Short mmCIF file of C-alpha atoms (C1' of nucleotides) in Angstrom, two decimals:
data_model
loop_
_atom_site.label_atom_id
_atom_site.label_comp_id
_atom_site.label_asym_id
_atom_site.label_seq_id
_atom_site.Cartn_x
_atom_site.Cartn_y
_atom_site.Cartn_z
CA MET A 339 99.91 109.43 117.58
CA ALA A 340 99.66 110.96 114.23
CA THR A 341 98.77 108.00 112.21
CA GLU A 342 97.49 108.88 108.79
CA PRO A 343 94.19 110.73 108.87
CA ALA A 344 92.97 107.28 108.11
CA PRO A 345 89.47 106.03 107.84
CA PRO A 346 90.06 103.39 105.20
CA LEU A 347 87.17 101.01 104.87
CA ALA A 348 84.30 103.31 105.66
CA THR A 349 85.62 105.98 103.30
CA ILE A 350 85.79 103.50 100.50
CA ALA A 351 82.21 102.46 101.04
CA ALA A 352 81.06 106.06 101.01
CA ALA A 353 83.24 107.00 98.06
CA LEU A 354 81.98 104.11 95.98
CA ARG A 355 78.35 104.95 96.46
CA ARG A 356 78.98 108.64 95.96
CA GLU A 357 80.92 108.19 92.75
CA ARG A 358 78.53 105.60 91.44
CA ASP A 359 75.42 107.68 91.49
CA ARG A 360 77.42 110.67 90.39
CA ALA A 361 78.05 108.61 87.28
CA GLY A 362 74.42 107.60 87.18
CA LEU A 363 75.13 103.89 87.11
CA SER A 364 73.21 101.12 88.76
CA LEU A 365 75.04 98.73 91.02
CA THR A 366 74.47 95.94 88.55
CA GLU A 367 75.75 97.95 85.64
CA LEU A 368 78.86 99.13 87.44
CA ALA A 369 79.69 95.62 88.53
CA ARG A 370 79.31 94.46 84.93
CA ARG A 371 81.61 97.16 83.56
CA ALA A 372 84.20 96.58 86.25
CA GLY A 373 84.07 92.86 85.66
CA ILE A 374 83.33 91.96 89.24
CA ALA A 375 80.40 90.18 90.83
CA LYS A 376 77.66 92.49 91.87
CA SER A 377 77.48 90.72 95.17
CA THR A 378 81.00 91.84 95.84
CA LEU A 379 80.14 95.42 95.02
CA SER A 380 77.06 95.28 97.16
CA GLN A 381 79.03 94.22 100.18
CA LEU A 382 81.68 96.84 99.56
CA GLU A 383 79.18 99.65 99.42
CA SER A 384 77.54 98.43 102.59
CA GLY A 385 80.85 98.82 104.36
CA ALA A 386 81.49 95.14 104.87
CA GLY A 387 84.57 93.81 103.20
CA ASN A 388 88.14 94.67 102.56
CA PRO A 389 88.67 94.77 98.82
CA SER A 390 91.83 93.74 97.08
CA VAL A 391 93.71 96.31 95.09
CA GLU A 392 92.74 94.70 91.82
CA THR A 393 89.08 94.86 92.67
CA LEU A 394 89.18 98.45 93.74
CA TRP A 395 91.26 99.42 90.76
CA ALA A 396 88.76 97.89 88.38
CA LEU A 397 86.06 99.94 90.01
CA GLY A 398 88.10 103.09 89.69
CA VAL A 399 88.59 102.51 86.00
CA ALA A 400 84.93 101.72 85.43
CA LEU A 401 83.96 104.88 87.23
CA GLY A 402 86.47 106.98 85.34
CA VAL A 403 87.90 108.14 88.60
CA PRO A 404 91.49 108.15 89.82
CA PHE A 405 92.27 105.52 92.34
CA SER A 406 93.10 107.97 95.09
CA ARG A 407 89.61 109.44 95.06
CA LEU A 408 88.27 106.14 96.30
CA VAL A 409 90.56 105.88 99.26
CA GLU A 410 91.30 109.42 100.32
CA PRO A 411 88.67 111.22 102.33
CA PRO A 412 87.16 114.26 100.61
CA VAL A 413 89.49 117.22 100.75
CA ALA A 414 88.78 119.73 103.43
CA ALA A 415 89.12 123.39 102.60
CA VAL A 416 91.86 123.84 105.13
CA ARG A 417 94.03 121.12 106.44
CA VAL A 418 96.17 121.82 109.47
CA VAL A 419 98.98 119.77 110.87
CA ARG A 420 100.06 121.01 114.26
CA ALA A 421 103.67 120.94 115.32
CA GLY A 422 104.48 117.44 116.43
CA GLU A 423 101.55 115.86 114.61
CA GLY A 424 101.50 114.04 111.32
CA PRO A 425 103.22 110.96 110.00
CA ARG A 426 106.75 110.99 111.31
CA ILE A 427 109.83 109.59 109.76
CA ARG A 428 112.47 108.88 112.31
CA SER A 429 116.05 107.95 112.04
CA GLU A 430 117.46 105.29 114.33
CA HIS A 431 120.97 106.65 114.37
CA ALA A 432 120.75 110.40 114.28
CA ASP A 433 118.67 112.64 116.43
CA PHE A 434 116.45 113.51 113.57
CA SER A 435 112.80 113.42 112.70
CA ALA A 436 110.74 114.69 109.84
CA THR A 437 107.04 115.05 109.37
CA LEU A 438 105.38 114.65 106.02
CA LEU A 439 103.00 117.54 105.62
CA ALA A 440 101.83 117.26 102.07
CA ALA A 441 102.47 114.76 99.37
CA GLY A 442 102.19 115.77 95.79
CA ALA A 443 99.24 114.72 93.73
CA PRO A 444 99.57 111.33 92.05
CA HIS A 445 101.89 112.28 89.25
CA THR A 446 103.59 115.32 90.67
CA ARG A 447 105.63 114.42 93.67
CA ARG A 448 106.31 117.49 95.63
CA ASP A 449 106.59 116.74 99.29
CA VAL A 450 106.72 119.21 102.14
CA TYR A 451 108.33 118.22 105.40
CA VAL A 452 109.08 119.82 108.70
CA MET A 453 112.35 118.55 109.99
CA GLU A 454 113.65 118.72 113.52
CA LEU A 455 117.12 117.76 114.53
CA GLU A 456 119.55 118.18 117.35
CA PRO A 457 123.28 118.81 117.19
CA GLY A 458 125.85 116.10 117.57
CA ALA A 459 124.36 113.84 115.00
CA VAL A 460 124.49 113.87 111.25
CA ARG A 461 121.73 112.67 109.02
CA VAL A 462 123.27 111.35 105.85
CA ALA A 463 120.92 110.67 102.96
CA GLU A 464 121.75 108.45 100.08
CA ALA A 465 121.05 109.56 96.57
CA HIS A 466 117.37 109.66 95.73
CA THR A 467 115.65 109.57 92.39
CA PRO A 468 117.63 111.11 89.56
CA ARG A 469 116.85 114.77 89.00
CA SER A 470 115.22 115.19 92.35
CA VAL A 471 115.78 118.54 93.99
CA GLU A 472 115.71 119.58 97.61
CA HIS A 473 114.96 122.96 99.12
CA VAL A 474 115.68 123.89 102.70
CA VAL A 475 114.69 126.95 104.66
CA VAL A 476 115.95 127.13 108.19
CA ALA A 477 113.31 128.32 110.62
CA ALA A 478 115.23 128.24 113.86
CA GLY A 479 118.69 127.28 114.96
CA ARG A 480 121.58 126.69 112.68
CA MET A 481 122.47 123.86 110.38
CA ARG A 482 124.88 122.59 107.81
CA VAL A 483 123.26 121.07 104.75
CA GLY A 484 124.01 120.16 101.19
CA PRO A 485 126.01 117.67 99.18
CA GLU A 486 128.65 115.74 101.09
CA THR A 487 131.29 117.34 98.97
CA ASP A 488 130.13 120.87 99.44
CA PRO A 489 127.91 121.68 102.41
CA VAL A 490 126.83 125.16 103.42
CA GLU A 491 125.92 126.65 106.74
CA LEU A 492 122.53 128.25 107.22
CA GLY A 493 120.85 130.38 109.86
CA PRO A 494 117.22 131.39 110.36
CA GLY A 495 115.62 132.55 107.14
CA ASP A 496 118.45 131.27 105.01
CA TYR A 497 117.62 129.14 102.03
CA ALA A 498 119.53 126.56 100.04
CA THR A 499 118.73 124.24 97.21
CA PHE A 500 120.74 121.31 95.91
CA PRO A 501 120.31 118.12 93.92
CA GLY A 502 118.85 115.21 95.78
CA ASP A 503 120.33 112.56 93.54
CA ILE A 504 123.74 112.67 95.13
CA PRO A 505 124.62 111.84 98.72
CA HIS A 506 123.92 114.74 101.02
CA ARG A 507 123.67 115.57 104.70
CA TYR A 508 121.74 117.41 107.33
CA GLU A 509 123.54 118.44 110.47
CA ALA A 510 122.29 120.63 113.26
CA LEU A 511 124.73 123.10 114.77
CA ALA A 512 122.48 124.47 117.47
CA PRO A 513 119.83 122.99 119.74
CA GLY A 514 116.21 123.29 118.73
CA THR A 515 116.96 123.50 115.07
CA PHE A 516 114.07 123.01 112.74
CA ALA A 517 113.64 123.60 109.07
CA VAL A 518 111.22 123.31 106.22
CA LEU A 519 112.20 120.84 103.59
CA VAL A 520 110.65 120.69 100.16
CA MET A 521 111.52 117.70 98.02
CA GLU A 522 110.79 117.47 94.36
CA HIS A 523 110.83 114.17 92.57
CA PRO A 524 110.52 114.08 88.81
CA MET B 946 90.40 109.67 79.21
CA ALA B 947 92.30 106.61 80.41
CA THR B 948 93.02 108.01 83.82
CA GLU B 949 94.90 104.90 84.79
CA PRO B 950 96.51 102.83 82.09
CA ALA B 951 98.83 101.31 84.63
CA PRO B 952 98.83 97.74 85.82
CA PRO B 953 98.85 98.34 89.53
CA LEU B 954 100.37 95.15 90.82
CA ALA B 955 103.85 95.66 89.45
CA THR B 956 103.90 99.30 90.51
CA ILE B 957 102.98 98.38 94.04
CA ALA B 958 105.81 95.91 94.21
CA ALA B 959 108.27 98.51 93.00
CA ALA B 960 106.86 101.26 95.19
CA LEU B 961 107.05 99.12 98.29
CA ARG B 962 110.65 98.23 97.80
CA ARG B 963 111.59 101.76 96.84
CA GLU B 964 109.90 103.36 99.82
CA ARG B 965 111.17 100.73 102.18
CA ASP B 966 114.82 101.25 101.56
CA ARG B 967 114.26 104.97 101.40
CA ALA B 968 113.13 104.61 104.99
CA GLY B 969 116.09 102.39 105.71
CA LEU B 970 113.98 99.55 107.07
CA SER B 971 114.51 95.85 106.71
CA LEU B 972 111.70 93.75 105.38
CA THR B 973 111.32 92.09 108.74
CA GLU B 974 111.20 95.36 110.58
CA LEU B 975 108.67 96.93 108.27
CA ALA B 976 106.42 93.90 108.52
CA ARG B 977 106.61 94.10 112.28
CA ARG B 978 105.72 97.79 112.37
CA ALA B 979 102.88 97.37 109.95
CA GLY B 980 101.57 94.39 111.85
CA ILE B 981 101.58 92.03 108.91
CA ALA B 982 103.40 88.78 108.31
CA LYS B 983 106.75 89.23 106.71
CA SER B 984 105.96 86.43 104.31
CA THR B 985 103.11 88.55 103.01
CA LEU B 986 105.38 91.52 102.52
CA SER B 987 107.98 89.38 100.84
CA GLN B 988 105.48 88.14 98.28
CA LEU B 989 104.16 91.62 97.70
CA GLU B 990 107.58 93.03 96.96
CA SER B 991 108.33 90.18 94.63
CA GLY B 992 105.32 91.12 92.57
CA ALA B 993 103.20 88.14 93.46
CA GLY B 994 100.04 88.98 95.27
CA ASN B 995 97.13 91.31 95.27
CA PRO B 996 96.99 92.96 98.65
CA SER B 997 93.84 93.98 100.40
CA VAL B 998 93.27 97.61 101.15
CA GLU B 999 93.80 97.09 104.85
CA THR B 1000 97.14 95.45 104.29
CA LEU B 1001 98.39 98.12 101.93
CA TRP B 1002 97.14 100.86 104.17
CA ALA B 1003 99.01 99.45 107.14
CA LEU B 1004 102.16 99.51 105.07
CA GLY B 1005 101.56 103.10 104.04
CA VAL B 1006 101.21 104.17 107.65
CA ALA B 1007 104.28 102.26 108.73
CA LEU B 1008 106.27 103.87 105.96
CA GLY B 1009 104.98 107.34 106.74
CA VAL B 1010 103.78 107.62 103.20
CA PRO B 1011 100.36 108.46 101.81
CA PHE B 1012 98.40 105.61 100.37
CA SER B 1013 98.32 106.94 96.85
CA ARG B 1014 102.08 106.86 96.58
CA LEU B 1015 102.03 103.09 96.79
CA VAL B 1016 99.61 102.60 93.94
CA GLU B 1017 100.41 105.37 91.52
CA PRO B 1018 103.12 104.67 88.96
CA PRO B 1019 106.53 106.25 89.65
CA VAL B 1020 106.32 108.45 86.55
CA ALA B 1021 109.42 109.46 84.73
CA ALA B 1022 108.49 112.84 83.36
CA VAL B 1023 111.82 114.52 82.87
CA ARG B 1024 111.67 118.10 83.86
CA VAL B 1025 114.47 120.40 84.76
CA VAL B 1026 113.75 122.71 87.62
CA ARG B 1027 116.47 125.12 88.50
CA ALA B 1028 116.56 127.38 91.47
CA GLY B 1029 115.99 130.94 90.42
CA GLU B 1030 116.94 134.17 92.01
CA GLY B 1031 113.59 135.81 92.35
CA PRO B 1032 112.45 139.35 92.79
CA ARG B 1033 111.48 140.56 96.16
CA ILE B 1034 107.78 141.17 96.40
CA ARG B 1035 106.71 144.09 98.54
CA SER B 1036 103.33 145.22 99.55
CA GLU B 1037 102.63 148.94 99.62
CA HIS B 1038 99.91 148.72 102.19
CA ALA B 1039 100.84 145.95 104.53
CA ASP B 1040 104.09 145.38 106.28
CA PHE B 1041 104.79 142.37 104.23
CA SER B 1042 107.50 141.05 102.03
CA ALA B 1043 108.19 137.79 100.32
CA THR B 1044 111.17 136.46 98.50
CA LEU B 1045 110.89 134.05 95.67
CA LEU B 1046 113.36 131.29 96.34
CA ALA B 1047 112.67 128.79 93.64
CA ALA B 1048 110.35 128.78 90.70
CA GLY B 1049 109.36 125.85 88.60
CA ALA B 1050 109.52 125.59 84.86
CA PRO B 1051 107.02 127.67 82.87
CA HIS B 1052 104.15 125.24 82.91
CA THR B 1053 104.68 123.52 86.18
CA ARG B 1054 104.93 126.24 88.76
CA ARG B 1055 106.22 125.13 92.04
CA ASP B 1056 107.25 128.23 93.87
CA VAL B 1057 108.90 128.49 97.25
CA TYR B 1058 108.83 131.74 99.18
CA VAL B 1059 110.00 133.03 102.48
CA MET B 1060 107.52 135.50 103.81
CA GLU B 1061 108.06 138.05 106.51
CA LEU B 1062 105.33 140.14 107.98
CA GLU B 1063 104.56 142.27 110.98
CA PRO B 1064 101.36 142.46 112.96
CA GLY B 1065 98.79 145.14 112.47
CA ALA B 1066 98.38 144.63 108.79
CA VAL B 1067 96.58 142.03 106.78
CA ARG B 1068 97.69 140.76 103.43
CA VAL B 1069 94.65 139.74 101.46
CA ALA B 1070 95.17 137.74 98.30
CA GLU B 1071 92.67 137.43 95.53
CA ALA B 1072 91.87 134.10 94.03
CA HIS B 1073 94.68 132.72 91.88
CA THR B 1074 94.66 130.13 89.16
CA PRO B 1075 92.04 127.45 89.52
CA ARG B 1076 93.23 124.36 91.35
CA SER B 1077 96.23 126.09 92.80
CA VAL B 1078 97.21 125.06 96.30
CA GLU B 1079 99.11 126.86 98.99
CA HIS B 1080 101.17 125.43 101.82
CA VAL B 1081 102.35 127.40 104.81
CA VAL B 1082 104.73 126.43 107.58
CA VAL B 1083 105.27 128.99 110.28
CA ALA B 1084 108.90 129.30 111.25
CA ALA B 1085 108.68 131.97 113.92
CA GLY B 1086 105.99 134.11 115.46
CA ARG B 1087 102.32 133.53 115.04
CA MET B 1088 99.94 134.08 112.18
CA ARG B 1089 96.42 133.64 110.97
CA VAL B 1090 96.10 132.26 107.47
CA GLY B 1091 93.64 130.54 105.20
CA PRO B 1092 90.49 131.25 103.29
CA GLU B 1093 88.65 134.43 104.25
CA THR B 1094 85.75 132.33 105.34
CA ASP B 1095 87.70 129.95 107.46
CA PRO B 1096 91.13 131.06 108.67
CA VAL B 1097 93.25 129.17 111.17
CA GLU B 1098 95.87 130.29 113.63
CA LEU B 1099 99.35 128.83 113.45
CA GLY B 1100 102.41 128.86 115.66
CA PRO B 1101 106.01 127.76 115.03
CA GLY B 1102 106.17 124.39 113.32
CA ASP B 1103 102.48 124.38 112.46
CA TYR B 1104 101.46 123.70 108.93
CA ALA B 1105 98.35 124.43 106.90
CA THR B 1106 97.31 123.92 103.32
CA PHE B 1107 94.34 125.40 101.54
CA PRO B 1108 93.10 126.12 98.03
CA GLY B 1109 94.61 129.20 96.42
CA ASP B 1110 91.75 129.75 94.04
CA ILE B 1111 89.55 131.42 96.59
CA PRO B 1112 90.26 134.68 98.43
CA HIS B 1113 92.55 134.18 101.37
CA ARG B 1114 94.61 136.12 103.87
CA TYR B 1115 97.87 136.32 105.74
CA GLU B 1116 97.97 138.14 109.02
CA ALA B 1117 100.79 138.29 111.53
CA LEU B 1118 99.86 138.10 115.18
CA ALA B 1119 103.30 138.55 116.64
CA PRO B 1120 106.34 140.60 115.72
CA GLY B 1121 109.11 138.95 113.76
CA THR B 1122 106.81 136.46 112.13
CA PHE B 1123 108.15 134.61 109.16
CA ALA B 1124 106.96 131.59 107.29
CA VAL B 1125 107.74 129.37 104.38
CA LEU B 1126 105.16 129.47 101.64
CA VAL B 1127 104.93 126.89 98.90
CA MET B 1128 102.57 127.64 96.05
CA GLU B 1129 101.48 125.11 93.50
CA HIS B 1130 99.99 126.16 90.22
CA PRO B 1131 98.70 123.50 87.88
"C1'" DT C 993 135.50 75.98 114.74
"C1'" DA C 994 130.87 76.63 116.79
"C1'" DC C 995 127.24 79.67 117.96
"C1'" DC C 996 123.77 83.08 117.45
"C1'" DC C 997 121.67 86.57 115.95
"C1'" DG C 998 118.83 88.98 111.78
"C1'" DC C 999 118.11 88.82 106.91
"C1'" DG C 1000 114.64 87.29 103.22
"C1'" DT C 1001 112.50 83.21 101.23
"C1'" DT C 1002 109.31 79.02 100.83
"C1'" DC C 1003 105.55 75.95 102.43
"C1'" DG C 1004 101.10 74.29 104.57
"C1'" DT C 1005 96.98 75.89 106.80
"C1'" DC C 1006 92.93 78.81 107.52
"C1'" DA C 1007 89.96 82.62 107.07
"C1'" DA C 1008 87.87 85.50 103.85
"C1'" DA C 1009 87.40 87.81 99.33
"C1'" DC C 1010 85.26 86.76 95.28
"C1'" DC C 1011 82.02 84.46 92.44
"C1'" DG C 1012 77.51 82.70 90.51
"C1'" DA C 1013 72.85 81.84 91.31
"C1'" DA C 1014 68.77 82.41 93.55
"C1'" DC C 1015 66.12 85.83 95.91
"C1'" DA C 1016 62.35 89.62 97.24
"C1'" DA C 1017 60.86 94.19 95.98
"C1'" DA C 1018 59.59 97.78 92.78
"C1'" DC C 1019 58.03 99.19 88.34
"C1'" DA C 1020 56.14 98.74 83.21
"C1'" DG C 1021 53.35 97.31 79.84
"C1'" DA C 1022 49.61 94.25 77.99
"C1'" DT D 1476 46.34 90.38 87.02
"C1'" DC D 1477 50.11 88.35 84.79
"C1'" DT D 1478 54.61 88.49 82.78
"C1'" DG D 1479 59.11 90.68 81.96
"C1'" DT D 1480 62.65 93.66 83.55
"C1'" DT D 1481 65.59 95.90 86.76
"C1'" DT D 1482 66.73 97.10 91.33
"C1'" DG D 1483 69.93 95.51 95.29
"C1'" DT D 1484 70.25 91.87 98.59
"C1'" DT D 1485 71.59 87.13 100.62
"C1'" DC D 1486 73.27 82.29 100.22
"C1'" DG D 1487 76.78 78.07 99.29
"C1'" DG D 1488 81.21 77.01 96.83
"C1'" DT D 1489 85.62 78.03 95.17
"C1'" DT D 1490 89.79 80.67 94.96
"C1'" DT D 1491 93.37 83.11 97.28
"C1'" DG D 1492 95.42 86.42 100.42
"C1'" DA D 1493 97.43 86.43 104.97
"C1'" DC D 1494 99.52 83.98 108.61
"C1'" DG D 1495 103.12 81.35 111.27
"C1'" DA D 1496 106.75 78.02 111.18
"C1'" DA D 1497 110.60 76.33 109.17
"C1'" DC D 1498 114.31 77.02 106.02
"C1'" DG D 1499 119.03 78.62 104.04
"C1'" DC D 1500 122.12 82.39 104.07
"C1'" DG D 1501 125.49 85.75 105.79
"C1'" DG D 1502 127.79 88.46 109.60
"C1'" DG D 1503 129.07 89.03 113.89
"C1'" DT D 1504 131.15 87.03 118.46
"C1'" DA D 1505 133.03 83.63 121.69
#
DNA sequence: TACCCGCGTTCGTCAAACCGAACAAACAGA
DNA sequence: TCTGTTTGTTCGGTTTGACGAACGCGGGTA
């Protein structure tokens, strides 16, 4: 299940109208500033249409609003992702899956995952962005994590951090292992 | 306030390719999962093309990546974040303790805690810095967390995020409860 | 060697996003 | 009332994004 909490087209329509009269602009005026035909804007706000990125971007700029505000639904006070829900990233080889819980705001990438893996398989990750850092807290089970050259063994409650820009591994040592993984990208 | 000086088309091309091989998918496979023609994806990654929102959204879902990550520039702000040995925080009233695992640099706080608490006591936190955000993943036990007005109940593997700038609470519902807490301060 | 996958690219076709203009409705001033 | 302006909508025409097929390439296997 667990597709993105996605209502794409309808949200855009709502967001456009909301942001437009928040800015106190007429449809005609906004279309002029964004450099698009007002007919296009009219159809977008009425929910019909599937804008190109360029079009939507121009509107974002004209509204003085970050792009994401036009596509993301308004933030709820509390957002809950139940165990087993959420966008999953799965490995084909290893018995491994991770769920993206929260992605950092546009410019600050700080992702929180829940990671589940079973013993007998090793998840090897290539080097990521330079200066990225990973944090792992084991919640249940037992695992060996860290740089290929220098892994450590962790039990419940144990914490480790290591650079993400060198090859590293995740390996479960006990069944039912799951852990919280925080990744920081510069 | 030039919220977005970035030409989006080139960034999308780069982001797509970056996220795709991070996921370890071939172009053909990703196109299949996203339900788009691989020719379309090929042109997008090569920088030619101006995708529609629907197309880009499908790719975001297939990659297990939020939409905004595909349009925002990669950003190369160089910041050094080193893991710090933090003080143990103890509450006098509640049966609660937290350990600071990693703290961000002075201005960009990005703190990771492990939190242990026992039932029968409630840890109430006042509002923190404006725009701060908290993330909680329950590792073991059961707890009720969130804004005072609107708490939720979480079990192992469950995740919740909520604003930290309003009063909120942590309450264990089962013995041996511990959780990972990530706090973001702007 | 020959064969057969899967990889990513290029090309021709079609639907649709975008445009410009024309449109009805609402309001202002003379 | 008449004219001018502004509102947002709808209507053909053009541009172009998305599709599917065909292509060349490289790595296995017989």
